[in-house]
Tab-separated table of C-alpha atoms in Angstrom:
chain	number	residue	atom	x	y	z
A	26	MET	CA	-144.561	-176.717	37.195
A	27	PRO	CA	-147.181	-179.483	36.820
A	28	GLU	CA	-147.492	-182.085	39.529
A	29	PRO	CA	-145.604	-185.305	38.728
A	30	THR	CA	-147.829	-188.140	37.638
A	31	THR	CA	-147.928	-191.676	38.870
A	32	THR	CA	-144.861	-193.564	37.707
A	33	LEU	CA	-145.321	-195.186	34.301
A	34	SER	CA	-143.348	-198.395	34.061
A	35	ARG	CA	-142.325	-200.099	30.868
A	36	ARG	CA	-144.727	-202.926	31.728
A	37	THR	CA	-147.626	-200.475	32.193
A	38	LEU	CA	-146.807	-198.864	28.844
A	39	LEU	CA	-146.729	-202.193	27.048
A	40	GLY	CA	-149.931	-203.302	28.738
A	41	ALA	CA	-151.701	-200.153	27.589
A	42	GLY	CA	-150.390	-200.598	24.060
A	43	LEU	CA	-151.469	-204.222	23.875
A	44	ALA	CA	-154.911	-203.450	25.262
A	45	SER	CA	-155.453	-200.832	22.545
A	46	PHE	CA	-154.131	-203.257	19.952
A	47	CYS	CA	-156.823	-205.784	20.823
A	48	THR	CA	-159.894	-203.567	21.196
A	49	PRO	CA	-162.696	-203.435	18.594
A	50	ALA	CA	-161.757	-199.828	17.789
A	51	PHE	CA	-158.762	-201.220	15.927
A	52	ALA	CA	-160.639	-203.948	14.095
A	53	GLU	CA	-161.016	-201.922	10.862
A	54	MET	CA	-160.445	-204.130	7.860
A	55	ARG	CA	-158.360	-203.082	4.870
A	56	ASP	CA	-160.591	-200.961	2.670
A	57	GLY	CA	-160.850	-199.954	-0.949
A	58	THR	CA	-160.118	-196.264	-0.455
A	59	HIS	CA	-157.239	-196.433	-2.933
A	60	PHE	CA	-159.646	-197.208	-5.791
A	61	ALA	CA	-161.636	-194.031	-5.105
A	62	ILE	CA	-158.433	-191.964	-4.901
A	63	ALA	CA	-157.151	-193.377	-8.187
A	64	ASP	CA	-160.478	-192.507	-9.850
A	65	LEU	CA	-159.925	-188.824	-9.017
A	66	VAL	CA	-156.826	-188.465	-11.198
A	67	ARG	CA	-157.236	-191.192	-13.822
A	68	GLY	CA	-156.507	-189.567	-17.179
A	69	ALA	CA	-155.420	-186.260	-15.598
A	70	PRO	CA	-154.419	-184.040	-18.552
A	71	GLU	CA	-151.322	-182.654	-16.782
A	72	ALA	CA	-149.943	-186.208	-16.540
A	73	ILE	CA	-150.387	-187.153	-20.184
A	74	GLY	CA	-147.042	-188.087	-21.697
A	75	ARG	CA	-145.022	-187.425	-18.530
A	76	PRO	CA	-144.293	-189.431	-15.403
A	77	LEU	CA	-144.808	-188.446	-11.782
A	78	ARG	CA	-141.223	-188.065	-10.556
A	79	ILE	CA	-140.433	-189.000	-6.963
A	80	VAL	CA	-137.148	-188.604	-5.057
A	81	LEU	CA	-136.913	-191.091	-2.227
A	82	PRO	CA	-134.369	-192.771	0.060
A	83	ALA	CA	-132.840	-195.747	-1.719
A	84	GLY	CA	-133.705	-198.017	1.193
A	85	SER	CA	-137.425	-197.439	0.662
A	86	ALA	CA	-137.432	-198.245	-3.056
A	87	ALA	CA	-138.576	-201.790	-2.242
A	88	ASN	CA	-141.605	-200.307	-0.458
A	89	LEU	CA	-142.446	-197.884	-3.284
A	90	VAL	CA	-142.248	-200.322	-6.195
A	91	PRO	CA	-145.574	-202.068	-5.432
A	92	VAL	CA	-147.202	-198.720	-4.605
A	93	ALA	CA	-146.094	-197.178	-7.913
A	94	ARG	CA	-147.128	-200.269	-9.855
A	95	GLN	CA	-150.644	-200.231	-8.410
A	96	PHE	CA	-150.981	-196.477	-8.969
A	97	THR	CA	-149.982	-196.814	-12.612
A	98	ASP	CA	-152.286	-199.793	-13.149
A	99	LEU	CA	-155.275	-197.901	-11.751
A	100	THR	CA	-154.617	-194.415	-13.178
A	101	GLY	CA	-152.527	-194.938	-16.301
A	102	ILE	CA	-150.000	-192.443	-14.913
A	103	ASP	CA	-146.377	-193.578	-14.952
A	104	VAL	CA	-144.301	-193.144	-11.810
A	105	GLU	CA	-140.550	-192.565	-11.951
A	106	LEU	CA	-138.589	-193.401	-8.796
A	107	ASP	CA	-135.324	-191.522	-8.195
A	108	PRO	CA	-133.501	-193.125	-5.236
A	109	ALA	CA	-131.054	-191.015	-3.216
A	110	GLY	CA	-128.857	-191.515	-0.174
A	111	VAL	CA	-130.596	-191.685	3.164
A	112	HIS	CA	-129.412	-188.167	4.082
A	113	ASP	CA	-129.674	-186.731	0.549
A	114	VAL	CA	-133.402	-186.589	-0.208
A	115	ALA	CA	-133.982	-183.199	1.402
A	116	SER	CA	-130.814	-181.692	-0.072
A	117	ASN	CA	-131.768	-182.918	-3.569
A	118	VAL	CA	-135.193	-181.290	-3.206
A	119	LEU	CA	-133.617	-178.084	-1.947
A	120	ILE	CA	-131.043	-177.921	-4.760
A	121	ALA	CA	-133.711	-178.419	-7.411
A	122	HIS	CA	-135.812	-175.709	-5.782
A	123	LEU	CA	-132.954	-173.207	-5.636
A	124	GLU	CA	-131.998	-173.960	-9.237
A	125	GLU	CA	-135.631	-173.303	-10.202
A	126	VAL	CA	-135.884	-176.513	-12.201
A	127	HIS	CA	-138.685	-179.053	-12.366
A	128	ARG	CA	-136.752	-182.148	-11.346
A	129	TYR	CA	-139.302	-183.744	-9.030
A	130	ASP	CA	-143.032	-183.621	-8.419
A	131	PHE	CA	-142.953	-185.398	-5.157
A	132	ALA	CA	-140.542	-186.292	-2.355
A	133	LEU	CA	-140.171	-188.647	0.553
A	134	PRO	CA	-137.971	-186.658	2.960
A	135	ALA	CA	-137.177	-187.628	6.526
A	136	THR	CA	-140.000	-186.244	8.659
A	137	TYR	CA	-137.578	-184.086	10.662
A	138	ASP	CA	-136.473	-182.364	7.424
A	139	ILE	CA	-139.937	-180.959	6.694
A	140	PRO	CA	-139.451	-177.722	8.735
A	141	ASP	CA	-136.254	-176.809	6.868
A	142	LEU	CA	-137.811	-177.578	3.477
A	143	VAL	CA	-140.853	-175.488	4.370
A	144	ALA	CA	-138.637	-172.585	5.422
A	145	ALA	CA	-136.939	-172.731	2.018
A	146	GLY	CA	-140.275	-172.704	0.219
A	147	ALA	CA	-139.580	-176.116	-1.288
A	148	LEU	CA	-142.849	-177.827	-0.254
A	149	VAL	CA	-146.513	-177.082	-1.003
A	150	PRO	CA	-149.064	-177.271	1.839
A	151	MET	CA	-151.339	-180.235	1.204
A	152	ASP	CA	-154.341	-178.133	2.193
A	153	ASP	CA	-153.613	-175.731	-0.687
A	154	ILE	CA	-153.917	-178.500	-3.283
A	155	GLU	CA	-157.450	-179.169	-4.497
A	156	LEU	CA	-158.420	-182.579	-5.805
A	157	PRO	CA	-161.167	-182.974	-8.427
A	158	GLY	CA	-163.506	-184.729	-6.017
A	159	ARG	CA	-163.977	-185.930	-2.462
A	160	VAL	CA	-161.510	-188.340	-0.855
A	161	PRO	CA	-163.213	-190.995	1.296
A	162	PRO	CA	-162.321	-190.734	5.001
A	163	SER	CA	-159.684	-193.135	6.242
A	164	ALA	CA	-158.033	-193.881	9.569
A	165	ALA	CA	-154.990	-191.741	10.308
A	166	ALA	CA	-151.454	-192.850	11.057
A	167	ILE	CA	-150.827	-193.633	14.719
A	168	TYR	CA	-148.153	-190.911	14.776
A	169	SER	CA	-148.419	-187.855	12.529
A	170	GLU	CA	-147.001	-184.971	14.604
A	171	GLY	CA	-144.205	-184.260	12.145
A	172	ASP	CA	-146.432	-183.876	9.097
A	173	SER	CA	-147.467	-180.307	9.943
A	174	PHE	CA	-145.440	-177.166	10.523
A	175	ASP	CA	-146.544	-173.658	11.466
A	176	GLY	CA	-150.172	-174.707	11.330
A	177	LYS	CA	-150.090	-176.147	7.806
A	178	HIS	CA	-150.073	-179.744	6.634
A	179	TYR	CA	-147.110	-180.748	4.454
A	180	GLY	CA	-146.821	-184.521	4.558
A	181	TYR	CA	-148.322	-187.934	5.134
A	182	GLN	CA	-146.394	-190.178	7.496
A	183	THR	CA	-145.535	-193.551	6.008
A	184	ASP	CA	-142.995	-195.083	8.391
A	185	GLY	CA	-143.430	-195.857	12.090
A	186	ASP	CA	-139.901	-194.998	13.223
A	187	THR	CA	-140.069	-195.266	16.986
A	188	TYR	CA	-136.661	-195.708	18.653
A	189	LEU	CA	-136.270	-198.913	20.690
A	190	VAL	CA	-133.704	-200.808	22.744
A	191	PHE	CA	-132.669	-204.115	21.145
A	192	LEU	CA	-131.415	-206.847	23.485
A	193	ASN	CA	-129.476	-209.968	22.467
A	194	ARG	CA	-131.250	-212.834	24.225
A	195	ASN	CA	-128.133	-214.997	24.060
A	196	ILE	CA	-126.662	-212.630	26.645
A	197	LEU	CA	-129.900	-211.601	28.362
A	198	GLU	CA	-130.609	-215.287	29.118
A	199	ASP	CA	-127.024	-216.223	30.063
A	200	ARG	CA	-127.470	-217.628	33.575
A	201	ALA	CA	-123.897	-216.920	34.676
A	202	ILE	CA	-124.239	-213.229	33.735
A	203	ALA	CA	-127.772	-212.952	35.147
A	204	ASP	CA	-126.919	-214.644	38.454
A	205	GLY	CA	-123.748	-212.599	38.883
A	206	TYR	CA	-125.606	-209.366	38.184
A	207	GLU	CA	-128.366	-210.218	40.634
A	208	ASP	CA	-125.793	-211.123	43.303
A	209	ALA	CA	-123.885	-207.891	42.732
A	210	TYR	CA	-126.825	-205.481	42.598
A	211	GLY	CA	-129.790	-207.288	44.134
A	212	ALA	CA	-131.786	-206.636	40.966
A	213	ARG	CA	-133.108	-208.895	38.250
A	214	PHE	CA	-131.156	-208.915	34.992
A	215	ALA	CA	-133.915	-207.782	32.632
A	216	ALA	CA	-134.601	-205.039	30.091
A	217	PRO	CA	-133.519	-201.785	31.802
A	218	GLU	CA	-136.223	-199.318	32.765
A	219	SER	CA	-133.936	-196.404	33.656
A	220	TRP	CA	-130.741	-194.994	32.181
A	221	GLY	CA	-128.888	-195.765	35.402
A	222	GLU	CA	-129.892	-199.402	35.118
A	223	PHE	CA	-128.995	-199.368	31.416
A	224	ASP	CA	-125.479	-198.087	32.133
A	225	ARG	CA	-124.972	-200.491	35.035
A	226	GLN	CA	-125.928	-203.500	32.910
A	227	VAL	CA	-123.702	-202.412	30.023
A	228	ALA	CA	-120.708	-201.979	32.327
A	229	TYR	CA	-121.380	-205.301	34.063
A	230	VAL	CA	-121.628	-207.310	30.835
A	231	SER	CA	-118.452	-205.762	29.412
A	232	SER	CA	-116.586	-206.449	32.675
A	233	SER	CA	-117.780	-210.053	32.992
A	234	PRO	CA	-115.593	-213.045	32.033
A	235	GLY	CA	-115.843	-213.761	28.339
A	236	ASP	CA	-115.773	-211.624	25.223
A	237	ALA	CA	-119.187	-209.956	25.361
A	238	PHE	CA	-119.651	-206.200	24.989
A	239	GLY	CA	-122.367	-204.414	26.939
A	240	ALA	CA	-123.617	-202.265	24.049
A	241	LEU	CA	-122.955	-200.848	20.613
A	242	LEU	CA	-124.607	-197.433	20.561
A	243	PRO	CA	-124.719	-195.223	17.451
A	244	ARG	CA	-122.474	-192.332	18.446
A	245	ALA	CA	-121.475	-191.042	15.027
A	246	PRO	CA	-122.571	-187.478	14.177
A	247	GLY	CA	-126.199	-187.508	13.131
A	248	TYR	CA	-127.055	-190.208	15.662
A	249	VAL	CA	-125.257	-189.345	18.904
A	250	GLU	CA	-127.588	-186.369	19.375
A	251	TRP	CA	-130.537	-188.660	20.113
A	252	GLU	CA	-128.778	-190.492	22.921
A	253	PHE	CA	-127.929	-187.218	24.655
A	254	TRP	CA	-131.420	-185.796	23.993
A	255	LEU	CA	-133.103	-188.773	25.649
A	256	ARG	CA	-130.653	-188.967	28.530
A	257	PHE	CA	-131.192	-185.260	29.149
A	258	LEU	CA	-134.986	-185.574	29.143
A	259	ALA	CA	-134.635	-188.450	31.596
A	260	LYS	CA	-133.123	-185.954	34.047
A	261	GLY	CA	-136.524	-184.244	34.175
A	262	VAL	CA	-135.708	-180.935	32.439
A	263	TRP	CA	-137.054	-179.335	29.268
A	264	PRO	CA	-134.206	-178.657	26.777
A	265	PHE	CA	-135.583	-175.157	26.099
A	266	SER	CA	-137.485	-172.731	28.294
A	267	PRO	CA	-140.901	-171.422	27.185
A	268	GLU	CA	-139.032	-168.412	25.737
A	269	PHE	CA	-136.820	-170.815	23.769
A	270	ARG	CA	-133.713	-170.280	25.897
A	271	PRO	CA	-131.432	-173.360	25.986
A	272	GLN	CA	-131.447	-175.256	29.295
A	273	ILE	CA	-129.010	-178.064	28.475
A	274	ALA	CA	-125.837	-176.510	29.944
A	275	GLY	CA	-126.920	-176.810	33.587
A	276	ASP	CA	-126.359	-179.663	36.000
A	277	ALA	CA	-128.806	-181.994	34.241
A	278	GLY	CA	-127.071	-181.658	30.878
A	279	VAL	CA	-123.588	-182.015	32.343
A	280	GLU	CA	-124.670	-185.124	34.264
A	281	ALA	CA	-126.200	-186.651	31.128
A	282	LEU	CA	-123.018	-186.067	29.125
A	283	GLU	CA	-120.806	-187.296	31.962
A	284	ASP	CA	-122.896	-190.471	32.017
A	285	MET	CA	-122.190	-190.929	28.307
A	286	LEU	CA	-118.474	-190.427	28.888
A	287	ALA	CA	-118.428	-192.888	31.768
A	288	LEU	CA	-120.080	-195.531	29.597
A	289	SER	CA	-117.683	-195.142	26.663
A	290	PRO	CA	-115.032	-197.663	27.872
A	291	PHE	CA	-117.684	-200.381	28.010
A	292	LEU	CA	-119.020	-199.928	24.468
A	293	ALA	CA	-118.075	-202.022	21.466
A	294	PRO	CA	-115.335	-200.194	19.526
A	295	ASP	CA	-117.508	-199.333	16.493
A	296	ALA	CA	-119.699	-196.973	18.535
A	297	SER	CA	-117.978	-193.768	17.399
A	298	SER	CA	-117.465	-194.838	13.794
A	299	HIS	CA	-119.066	-193.000	10.901
A	300	ARG	CA	-120.832	-196.069	9.508
A	301	GLY	CA	-124.182	-195.057	10.934
A	302	LEU	CA	-126.843	-197.382	12.193
A	303	SER	CA	-126.802	-199.986	9.437
A	304	GLY	CA	-123.109	-200.679	10.014
A	305	ASN	CA	-123.714	-200.944	13.746
A	306	TRP	CA	-126.546	-203.386	13.161
A	307	GLN	CA	-124.264	-205.580	11.053
A	308	SER	CA	-121.751	-205.685	13.914
A	309	PHE	CA	-124.498	-206.344	16.445
A	310	GLN	CA	-125.444	-209.481	14.519
A	311	THR	CA	-121.954	-210.902	14.293
A	312	LEU	CA	-120.338	-209.913	17.613
A	313	PRO	CA	-121.429	-210.870	21.160
A	314	ILE	CA	-123.093	-207.546	22.066
A	315	TYR	CA	-125.880	-207.183	24.638
A	316	MET	CA	-127.770	-204.029	23.586
A	317	THR	CA	-128.136	-201.489	20.801
A	318	PHE	CA	-130.717	-198.957	19.576
A	319	GLY	CA	-132.783	-199.195	16.440
A	320	TRP	CA	-136.089	-199.024	14.636
A	321	GLY	CA	-138.181	-201.585	12.826
A	322	GLY	CA	-135.624	-201.678	10.035
A	323	ALA	CA	-133.178	-203.330	12.417
A	324	GLN	CA	-135.773	-205.943	13.296
A	325	LYS	CA	-136.449	-206.642	9.607
A	326	LEU	CA	-132.720	-207.035	9.001
A	327	MET	CA	-131.841	-209.165	12.010
A	328	ASN	CA	-134.997	-211.285	12.254
A	329	GLN	CA	-134.681	-212.781	8.789
A	330	PRO	CA	-134.507	-216.585	8.745
A	331	GLY	CA	-130.908	-217.727	8.677
A	332	LYS	CA	-129.549	-214.577	10.346
A	333	PRO	CA	-127.568	-215.122	13.592
A	334	LEU	CA	-130.132	-213.344	15.785
A	335	HIS	CA	-133.303	-214.642	14.137
A	336	GLY	CA	-135.749	-215.227	16.981
A	337	ARG	CA	-133.090	-214.208	19.538
A	338	LEU	CA	-134.004	-210.557	20.118
A	339	SER	CA	-135.963	-208.844	22.857
A	340	HIS	CA	-137.058	-205.200	22.762
A	341	ALA	CA	-137.863	-202.389	25.159
A	342	VAL	CA	-138.939	-198.759	25.046
A	343	ILE	CA	-136.230	-196.170	25.682
A	344	PRO	CA	-135.600	-196.025	29.459
A	345	GLY	CA	-136.522	-193.114	31.671
A	346	GLY	CA	-135.041	-191.344	34.675
A	347	ASP	CA	-133.616	-192.746	37.896
A	348	GLY	CA	-135.070	-190.377	40.438
A	349	PRO	CA	-138.463	-189.014	41.470
A	350	ASN	CA	-140.147	-186.432	39.270
A	351	THR	CA	-138.473	-187.755	36.138
A	352	PRO	CA	-140.121	-189.542	33.186
A	353	ALA	CA	-140.459	-193.273	33.823
A	354	ALA	CA	-140.057	-194.118	30.133
A	355	LEU	CA	-139.198	-192.140	27.009
A	356	PRO	CA	-140.843	-193.712	23.970
A	357	CYS	CA	-139.881	-191.477	21.065
A	358	PHE	CA	-140.293	-190.931	17.343
A	359	ASN	CA	-137.092	-189.696	15.745
A	360	TRP	CA	-137.025	-190.338	12.020
A	361	GLY	CA	-139.857	-191.394	9.720
A	362	TRP	CA	-140.503	-190.623	6.059
A	363	SER	CA	-143.371	-188.385	4.924
A	364	TYR	CA	-144.877	-188.116	1.451
A	365	SER	CA	-144.611	-184.440	0.437
A	366	VAL	CA	-145.382	-182.380	-2.690
A	367	VAL	CA	-142.548	-180.168	-3.928
A	368	SER	CA	-143.254	-176.599	-4.947
A	369	ARG	CA	-141.792	-176.990	-8.473
A	370	THR	CA	-144.245	-179.736	-9.409
A	371	GLU	CA	-146.335	-179.315	-12.534
A	372	MET	CA	-148.982	-181.768	-11.336
A	373	PRO	CA	-149.761	-181.014	-7.664
A	374	ALA	CA	-153.154	-182.756	-7.641
A	375	VAL	CA	-151.674	-185.971	-9.023
A	376	ALA	CA	-148.831	-185.811	-6.485
A	377	LYS	CA	-151.226	-185.322	-3.584
A	378	ALA	CA	-153.425	-188.133	-4.868
A	379	PHE	CA	-150.383	-190.411	-4.961
A	380	ALA	CA	-149.626	-189.565	-1.309
A	381	LEU	CA	-153.176	-190.366	-0.224
A	382	PHE	CA	-153.126	-193.512	-2.338
A	383	ALA	CA	-149.818	-194.658	-0.815
A	384	VAL	CA	-150.922	-194.265	2.811
A	385	SER	CA	-154.340	-195.843	2.301
A	386	SER	CA	-155.032	-199.037	4.193
A	387	SER	CA	-154.572	-201.646	1.488
A	388	VAL	CA	-151.680	-200.034	-0.388
A	389	SER	CA	-149.672	-199.089	2.719
A	390	THR	CA	-150.029	-202.634	4.055
A	391	ASP	CA	-148.502	-203.964	0.845
A	392	ALA	CA	-145.655	-201.452	1.205
A	393	VAL	CA	-144.833	-202.348	4.811
A	394	ARG	CA	-144.855	-206.041	3.869
A	395	GLN	CA	-141.694	-205.542	1.797
A	396	ALA	CA	-139.007	-207.057	4.025
A	397	ASP	CA	-136.161	-205.286	2.180
A	398	GLY	CA	-137.608	-201.776	2.580
A	399	PHE	CA	-137.365	-199.109	5.284
A	400	PHE	CA	-141.073	-198.750	6.033
A	401	ASP	CA	-142.372	-199.998	9.382
A	402	PRO	CA	-145.977	-200.311	10.613
A	403	PHE	CA	-147.731	-196.976	11.126
A	404	ARG	CA	-151.440	-197.860	10.923
A	405	ASP	CA	-153.311	-200.181	13.278
A	406	GLU	CA	-154.212	-202.735	10.627
A	407	HIS	CA	-150.524	-203.239	9.832
A	408	TYR	CA	-150.061	-204.908	13.206
A	409	ARG	CA	-152.708	-207.533	12.394
A	410	ASP	CA	-151.488	-208.440	8.920
A	411	PRO	CA	-150.163	-212.054	8.889
A	412	ASP	CA	-147.266	-211.284	6.548
A	413	ILE	CA	-146.126	-208.284	8.602
A	414	ARG	CA	-146.438	-210.300	11.813
A	415	ALA	CA	-144.267	-213.016	10.287
A	416	ILE	CA	-141.587	-210.498	9.286
A	417	TYR	CA	-141.353	-208.666	12.615
A	418	GLY	CA	-142.683	-211.132	15.189
A	419	ASP	CA	-145.573	-210.452	17.547
A	420	ALA	CA	-143.403	-209.589	20.564
A	421	PHE	CA	-141.614	-206.860	18.633
A	422	LEU	CA	-144.867	-205.465	17.236
A	423	GLU	CA	-146.359	-205.258	20.722
A	424	THR	CA	-143.456	-203.144	21.964
A	425	HIS	CA	-143.326	-201.122	18.738
A	426	ARG	CA	-146.980	-200.127	18.784
A	427	ALA	CA	-146.934	-199.207	22.465
A	428	SER	CA	-143.920	-196.956	21.879
A	429	LEU	CA	-145.345	-195.399	18.702
A	430	ALA	CA	-148.687	-194.597	20.313
A	431	ASN	CA	-146.997	-192.890	23.285
A	432	ALA	CA	-144.059	-191.292	21.472
A	433	ILE	CA	-142.551	-187.916	22.233
A	434	PRO	CA	-142.061	-185.917	19.007
A	435	ASP	CA	-138.762	-185.015	17.431
A	436	LEU	CA	-137.568	-181.380	17.466
A	437	TYR	CA	-139.764	-179.915	14.707
A	438	ILE	CA	-138.543	-176.303	14.722
A	439	ALA	CA	-137.087	-173.934	12.137
A	440	ASP	CA	-133.442	-174.745	11.346
A	441	ARG	CA	-133.760	-178.075	13.114
A	442	GLY	CA	-130.847	-179.422	11.063
A	443	ALA	CA	-128.518	-176.633	12.223
A	444	PHE	CA	-129.544	-177.068	15.870
A	445	PHE	CA	-128.901	-180.802	15.876
A	446	SER	CA	-125.696	-180.695	13.815
A	447	THR	CA	-124.282	-178.125	16.258
A	448	LEU	CA	-125.196	-180.390	19.150
A	449	GLY	CA	-123.683	-183.437	17.451
A	450	MET	CA	-120.409	-181.674	16.667
A	451	TRP	CA	-119.837	-180.599	20.277
A	452	LEU	CA	-120.950	-183.938	21.688
A	453	ARG	CA	-118.293	-185.654	19.605
A	454	LEU	CA	-115.663	-183.172	20.774
A	455	VAL	CA	-116.578	-183.946	24.388
A	456	LEU	CA	-116.685	-187.710	23.862
A	457	ASP	CA	-113.322	-187.545	22.064
A	458	GLY	CA	-111.800	-185.760	25.059
A	459	VAL	CA	-111.187	-182.435	23.314
A	460	VAL	CA	-113.343	-180.305	25.637
A	461	PRO	CA	-114.993	-181.004	29.020
A	462	PRO	CA	-118.780	-181.549	29.191
A	463	ALA	CA	-119.665	-178.190	30.760
A	464	GLU	CA	-117.712	-176.251	28.150
A	465	GLY	CA	-119.110	-178.274	25.263
A	466	LEU	CA	-122.708	-177.744	26.335
A	467	THR	CA	-122.109	-174.056	26.988
A	468	ARG	CA	-120.789	-173.736	23.436
A	469	VAL	CA	-123.873	-175.515	22.096
A	470	SER	CA	-126.139	-173.162	24.030
A	471	GLN	CA	-124.271	-170.116	22.749
A	472	GLN	CA	-124.510	-171.254	19.155
A	473	TRP	CA	-128.186	-172.123	19.587
A	474	GLU	CA	-128.790	-168.585	20.830
A	475	LEU	CA	-127.027	-167.181	17.771
A	476	LEU	CA	-129.158	-169.369	15.509
A	477	THR	CA	-132.309	-168.189	17.276
A	478	ASP	CA	-131.318	-164.527	17.048
A	479	ARG	CA	-131.002	-164.994	13.305
A	480	LEU	CA	-134.583	-166.247	13.267
A	481	ASP	CA	-137.744	-164.857	14.829
A	482	ARG	CA	-137.378	-165.782	18.517
A	483	ALA	CA	-141.044	-165.209	19.302
A	484	LYS	CA	-142.080	-167.466	16.419
A	485	GLN	CA	-139.562	-170.126	17.395
A	486	ALA	CA	-140.812	-170.009	20.980
A	487	GLU	CA	-144.357	-170.411	19.683
A	488	ARG	CA	-143.291	-173.511	17.738
A	489	TRP	CA	-141.530	-174.926	20.774
A	490	LEU	CA	-144.502	-174.384	23.073
A	491	SER	CA	-146.744	-176.064	20.517
A	492	LEU	CA	-144.350	-178.998	20.428
A	493	ARG	CA	-144.237	-179.219	24.218
A	494	ARG	CA	-148.002	-179.583	24.267
A	495	LYS	CA	-147.641	-182.658	22.065
A	496	PHE	CA	-145.472	-184.497	24.570
A	497	PRO	CA	-147.385	-187.342	26.250
A	498	ASP	CA	-148.846	-186.188	29.564
A	499	ARG	CA	-146.881	-188.738	31.594
A	500	VAL	CA	-143.633	-187.358	30.176
A	501	ALA	CA	-144.489	-183.651	30.151
A	502	ALA	CA	-145.715	-183.713	33.753
A	503	ASN	CA	-142.261	-184.843	34.867
A	504	LEU	CA	-140.257	-182.201	32.983
A	505	ARG	CA	-139.467	-178.831	34.536
A	506	ASP	CA	-138.006	-175.512	33.461
A	507	LEU	CA	-134.927	-174.118	35.184
A	508	VAL	CA	-135.300	-170.924	37.153
A	509	ALA	CA	-132.882	-168.262	35.929
């Protein structure tokens, strides 16, 4: 077990992020790389008389429209956008692949779906696609861990989805609540830096005079898994051993799930609904709620002029553990969208060129500027753009970049979808009172073992160890394996 590192506070993390943000290394101006990329495929014979077809989440259509328009203007190649539901992009790609039809050339799946699409043979490695010329070098995305799988490159990250705590300043700055909390606990009422402090503040706000709720957390299937995952990591334990044996059913996992149960009475009633995050964000704007979780999309939605919480939000990285030898903060990346080329495409070079074009400095900045689209900053120059700064606000961007640059990766393993859906199903059964925490987590572990036995355990363990090495040092040094 590595020696624990010096405690990393939220303030230290933000200071480091802001320092990087202001250094000359990040002073690169928007370049003209997209012109050179467009030149490579202008007049490509495989694109004559047919469009480049892209399946994408409907919420990112606003981001893609200016990208597609510029690509067509510079190459003469039409681009056809096919919007799908936020959870349907990967399944649409997979169905088309299994039906052996050429429905799409290109896709914008959630980054965490790439491993499952690769396993199905539905994506082409970018490195296997040759372009008719050299692409000028360009700065990479701040976070790109999810774009590769099993040593091959399958996507280009285009959305900086780092998970953050959102705080309603109307409640955070309420002197009666703040003074009462400080009297009760001898601690300042400020953005929580540990899960224990988070839970204590939520319970206090919900129990205070008035109608305020402490939090509205996304606990519907598909989202509840992340809360447990982060609470578990905050206990200082790796979720899998180096041999890829589950470690969530021990004391740390049971404690994390018991903490979630104990908090449930203090949450706003929509927490367990099936509306997903966007519905929760709508409630967060209209009800007196202290905290929620979200990404940059929530900031875009709630910081619009005329919205109830415009200019009234504070933000924090995901809190860490309460005791020694636990991570002090858990900045994480847990969604994102990655430009990927589908295996049934009839114009792979054009599709790859579009991906490179879309993530280039100038074009990607235009995409992120679209206030109605999903995409959030993912390159350093995005954080300096005046229009983007006006949309998000400088305080949010400071927290966002610090979290993105220090983020732990999502669970990029084979059958990731099956692993997380199993976890989500049993978490809901526990939170609904059907089974106790220890039994629910034991069932998850058993089903995870069955899933692994169906796969190649040695290969899955290799993937997991590779992923562990990508955890930030300050987090990894405070995670341990359980001794059997």
